[in-house]
mmCIF file of C-alpha atoms in Angstrom:
data_model
loop_
_atom_site.group_PDB
_atom_site.id
_atom_site.type_symbol
_atom_site.label_atom_id
_atom_site.label_comp_id
_atom_site.label_asym_id
_atom_site.label_seq_id
_atom_site.Cartn_x
_atom_site.Cartn_y
_atom_site.Cartn_z
ATOM 1 C CA UNK A 123 102.690 101.925 99.343
ATOM 2 C CA UNK A 124 103.987 105.260 101.168
ATOM 3 C CA UNK A 125 101.452 107.438 99.337
ATOM 4 C CA UNK A 126 98.335 105.285 100.659
ATOM 5 C CA UNK A 127 99.897 105.125 104.168
ATOM 6 C CA UNK A 128 100.263 108.868 103.993
ATOM 7 C CA UNK A 129 96.777 109.285 102.655
ATOM 8 C CA UNK A 130 95.259 107.141 105.583
ATOM 9 C CA UNK A 131 97.258 108.864 108.293
ATOM 10 C CA UNK A 132 96.285 112.425 106.963
ATOM 11 C CA UNK A 133 92.511 111.034 106.954
ATOM 12 C CA UNK A 134 92.336 108.838 109.905
ATOM 13 C CA UNK A 135 94.517 110.443 112.434
ATOM 14 C CA UNK A 136 92.261 113.702 112.701
ATOM 15 C CA UNK A 137 89.162 111.539 112.840
ATOM 16 C CA UNK A 138 90.796 109.497 115.748
ATOM 17 C CA UNK A 139 91.945 112.400 117.406
ATOM 18 C CA UNK A 140 88.586 114.208 117.260
ATOM 19 C CA UNK A 141 86.783 111.227 118.481
ATOM 20 C CA UNK A 142 89.173 110.688 121.489
ATOM 21 C CA UNK A 143 88.922 114.224 122.459
ATOM 22 C CA UNK A 144 85.175 114.353 122.381
ATOM 23 C CA UNK A 145 85.155 110.999 124.633
ATOM 24 C CA UNK A 146 87.491 112.318 127.194
ATOM 25 C CA UNK A 147 85.433 115.811 127.197
ATOM 26 C CA UNK A 148 82.190 113.737 127.944
ATOM 27 C CA UNK A 149 84.065 112.031 130.693
ATOM 28 C CA UNK A 150 85.623 114.753 132.440
ATOM 29 C CA UNK A 151 83.985 117.863 130.959
ATOM 30 C CA UNK A 152 85.133 120.376 128.316
ATOM 31 C CA UNK A 153 87.203 122.957 130.258
ATOM 32 C CA UNK A 154 89.274 120.008 132.005
ATOM 33 C CA UNK A 155 89.822 118.383 128.565
ATOM 34 C CA UNK A 156 91.162 121.764 127.267
ATOM 35 C CA UNK A 157 93.330 122.118 130.448
ATOM 36 C CA UNK A 158 94.704 118.608 129.919
ATOM 37 C CA UNK A 159 95.557 119.236 126.378
ATOM 38 C CA UNK A 160 97.264 122.330 127.183
ATOM 39 C CA UNK A 161 99.164 120.797 130.282
ATOM 40 C CA UNK A 162 100.385 118.013 127.764
ATOM 41 C CA UNK A 163 101.630 120.644 125.334
ATOM 42 C CA UNK A 164 103.575 122.378 128.126
ATOM 43 C CA UNK A 165 105.006 119.227 129.597
ATOM 44 C CA UNK A 166 105.878 117.864 125.906
ATOM 45 C CA UNK A 167 107.589 121.162 124.929
ATOM 46 C CA UNK A 168 109.596 121.027 128.134
ATOM 47 C CA UNK A 169 110.582 117.308 127.444
ATOM 48 C CA UNK A 170 111.479 118.019 123.941
ATOM 49 C CA UNK A 171 113.673 121.101 124.834
ATOM 50 C CA UNK A 172 115.610 119.025 127.225
ATOM 51 C CA UNK A 173 115.910 115.712 125.369
ATOM 52 C CA UNK A 174 116.762 117.635 122.222
ATOM 53 C CA UNK A 175 119.734 119.588 123.940
ATOM 54 C CA UNK A 176 120.837 116.279 125.194
ATOM 55 C CA UNK A 177 120.653 114.476 121.956
ATOM 56 C CA UNK A 178 122.561 117.603 120.309
ATOM 57 C CA UNK A 179 125.260 117.437 123.043
ATOM 58 C CA UNK A 180 125.762 113.723 122.409
ATOM 59 C CA UNK A 181 125.886 114.178 118.482
ATOM 60 C CA UNK A 182 128.420 116.863 118.766
ATOM 61 C CA UNK A 183 130.490 114.976 121.206
ATOM 62 C CA UNK A 184 130.534 111.838 119.056
ATOM 63 C CA UNK A 185 131.700 114.050 116.064
ATOM 64 C CA UNK A 186 134.367 115.650 118.093
ATOM 65 C CA UNK A 187 135.753 111.977 119.008
ATOM 66 C CA UNK A 188 135.705 111.180 115.570
ATOM 67 C CA UNK A 189 133.263 108.443 116.016
ATOM 68 C CA UNK A 190 130.121 107.383 113.845
ATOM 69 C CA UNK A 191 126.980 109.072 115.367
ATOM 70 C CA UNK A 192 124.546 106.331 114.420
ATOM 71 C CA UNK A 193 122.704 105.949 117.807
ATOM 72 C CA UNK A 194 123.113 109.757 118.261
ATOM 73 C CA UNK A 195 121.571 110.431 114.908
ATOM 74 C CA UNK A 196 118.902 108.082 115.720
ATOM 75 C CA UNK A 197 118.055 109.604 118.928
ATOM 76 C CA UNK A 198 118.097 113.178 117.371
ATOM 77 C CA UNK A 199 115.551 111.973 114.662
ATOM 78 C CA UNK A 200 113.358 110.219 117.235
ATOM 79 C CA UNK A 201 113.271 113.512 119.259
ATOM 80 C CA UNK A 202 112.279 115.536 116.280
ATOM 81 C CA UNK A 203 109.514 113.145 115.366
ATOM 82 C CA UNK A 204 108.293 113.132 118.999
ATOM 83 C CA UNK A 205 108.465 116.754 118.968
ATOM 84 C CA UNK A 206 106.293 117.074 115.830
ATOM 85 C CA UNK A 207 103.913 114.672 117.388
ATOM 86 C CA UNK A 208 103.639 116.504 120.616
ATOM 87 C CA UNK A 209 102.840 119.702 118.414
ATOM 88 C CA UNK A 210 99.792 118.205 117.015
ATOM 89 C CA UNK A 211 96.886 118.788 119.401
ATOM 90 C CA UNK A 212 95.213 115.587 120.534
ATOM 91 C CA UNK A 213 95.776 112.895 123.075
ATOM 92 C CA UNK A 214 96.749 110.068 120.573
ATOM 93 C CA UNK A 215 99.571 111.936 118.819
ATOM 94 C CA UNK A 216 100.593 113.287 122.226
ATOM 95 C CA UNK A 217 101.060 109.702 123.736
ATOM 96 C CA UNK A 218 103.127 108.595 120.536
ATOM 97 C CA UNK A 219 105.188 111.821 120.887
ATOM 98 C CA UNK A 220 105.885 110.899 124.413
ATOM 99 C CA UNK A 221 106.963 107.427 123.512
ATOM 100 C CA UNK A 222 109.414 108.983 120.993
ATOM 101 C CA UNK A 223 110.868 111.572 123.335
ATOM 102 C CA UNK A 224 111.070 109.927 126.674
ATOM 103 C CA UNK A 225 114.602 108.613 127.210
ATOM 104 C CA UNK A 226 113.456 105.316 128.867
ATOM 105 C CA UNK A 227 111.176 104.450 125.665
ATOM 106 C CA UNK A 228 113.523 105.764 122.963
ATOM 107 C CA UNK A 229 115.880 102.899 122.960
ATOM 108 C CA UNK A 230 113.134 100.461 122.005
ATOM 109 C CA UNK A 231 112.124 102.798 119.183
ATOM 110 C CA UNK A 232 115.563 103.308 118.274
ATOM 111 C CA UNK A 233 115.963 99.305 117.869
ATOM 112 C CA UNK A 234 112.857 99.333 115.633
ATOM 113 C CA UNK A 235 113.909 102.179 113.510
ATOM 114 C CA UNK A 236 117.317 100.408 113.009
ATOM 115 C CA UNK A 237 115.696 97.115 112.105
ATOM 116 C CA UNK A 238 113.209 98.958 109.576
ATOM 117 C CA UNK A 239 116.184 100.685 108.031
ATOM 118 C CA UNK A 240 118.392 97.390 107.602
ATOM 119 C CA UNK A 241 115.442 95.612 106.173
ATOM 120 C CA UNK A 242 114.796 98.437 103.690
ATOM 121 C CA UNK A 243 118.494 98.413 102.686
ATOM 122 C CA UNK A 244 118.462 94.728 102.085
ATOM 123 C CA UNK A 245 115.449 95.102 99.916
ATOM 124 C CA UNK A 246 117.203 97.870 97.949
ATOM 125 C CA UNK A 247 120.284 95.960 97.699
ATOM 126 C CA UNK A 248 118.531 92.833 96.204
ATOM 127 C CA UNK A 249 116.507 95.090 93.736
ATOM 128 C CA UNK A 250 119.804 96.844 92.560
ATOM 129 C CA UNK A 251 121.440 93.520 92.185
ATOM 130 C CA UNK A 252 118.404 92.038 90.233
ATOM 131 C CA UNK A 253 118.405 95.153 88.014
ATOM 132 C CA UNK A 254 121.922 95.009 87.071
ATOM 133 C CA UNK A 255 122.085 91.198 86.738
ATOM 134 C CA UNK A 256 120.384 91.335 83.546
ATOM 135 C CA UNK A 257 122.360 94.107 82.040
ATOM 136 C CA UNK A 258 124.473 93.034 78.934
ATOM 137 C CA UNK A 259 127.805 94.190 77.481
ATOM 138 C CA UNK A 260 129.813 93.768 80.722
ATOM 139 C CA UNK A 261 130.452 89.810 81.133
ATOM 140 C CA UNK A 262 131.800 88.868 84.206
ATOM 141 C CA UNK A 263 130.660 91.959 86.034
ATOM 142 C CA UNK A 264 128.126 91.305 88.783
ATOM 143 C CA UNK A 265 126.959 93.186 91.895
ATOM 144 C CA UNK A 266 126.560 90.900 94.843
ATOM 145 C CA UNK A 267 123.998 91.846 97.516
ATOM 146 C CA UNK A 268 126.004 89.897 100.028
ATOM 147 C CA UNK A 269 129.145 92.156 100.183
ATOM 148 C CA UNK A 270 130.519 89.846 103.158
ATOM 149 C CA UNK A 271 131.387 87.236 100.561
ATOM 150 C CA UNK A 272 134.535 88.023 99.099
ATOM 151 C CA UNK A 273 137.051 86.136 96.695
ATOM 152 C CA UNK A 274 139.657 83.788 98.096
ATOM 153 C CA UNK A 275 142.388 85.510 99.727
ATOM 154 C CA UNK A 276 140.742 88.859 99.899
ATOM 155 C CA UNK A 277 139.416 90.613 102.955
ATOM 156 C CA UNK A 278 135.628 90.497 103.348
ATOM 157 C CA UNK A 279 135.438 94.353 102.785
ATOM 158 C CA UNK A 280 137.248 94.503 99.485
ATOM 159 C CA UNK A 281 135.241 95.230 96.440
ATOM 160 C CA UNK A 282 136.429 93.026 93.269
ATOM 161 C CA UNK A 283 135.187 93.671 89.745
ATOM 162 C CA UNK A 284 136.361 90.990 87.300
ATOM 163 C CA UNK A 285 136.776 92.360 83.819
ATOM 164 C CA UNK A 286 139.104 92.679 80.807
ATOM 165 C CA UNK A 287 141.345 95.660 79.913
ATOM 166 C CA UNK A 288 140.889 96.502 76.197
ATOM 167 C CA UNK A 289 143.167 99.189 74.599
ATOM 168 C CA UNK A 290 141.686 101.302 71.787
ATOM 169 C CA UNK A 291 143.750 101.723 68.554
ATOM 170 C CA UNK A 292 144.334 105.350 67.795
#
């Protein structure tokens, strides 16, 4: 599915960008359109630089405190993606880039990103469990996609593999 999405993006995005630039050019003229694209690029570069520094400081601060930088890594990734979109000439990619970079829209995108990643992890876990479910030669060994359900008397985080120890004769 990813190759198809990339193919559509690489074919469709330039066509949409050219169409929007031409429409804006017909409305306000050629030189004002070029000036607007340059102004967006300058403003975008300034915002990316500022927010990139802010994300980097937050990331290093979390590392120094010894915490897990999940929010900070997501912010840094979103600023990076937004910067790439702002470097791409055009109005549509600039609007998307500003959504990724601006500090008041980034939390919504961070939430969407975390929901997407969590869903992908669940799919990968279920595929892995299904792949190992049919393997023979290891009776009693099974991978559970729900690591929260643990045997009685154990903590929910414990990983238990039931098995039998067989000593080889030498």
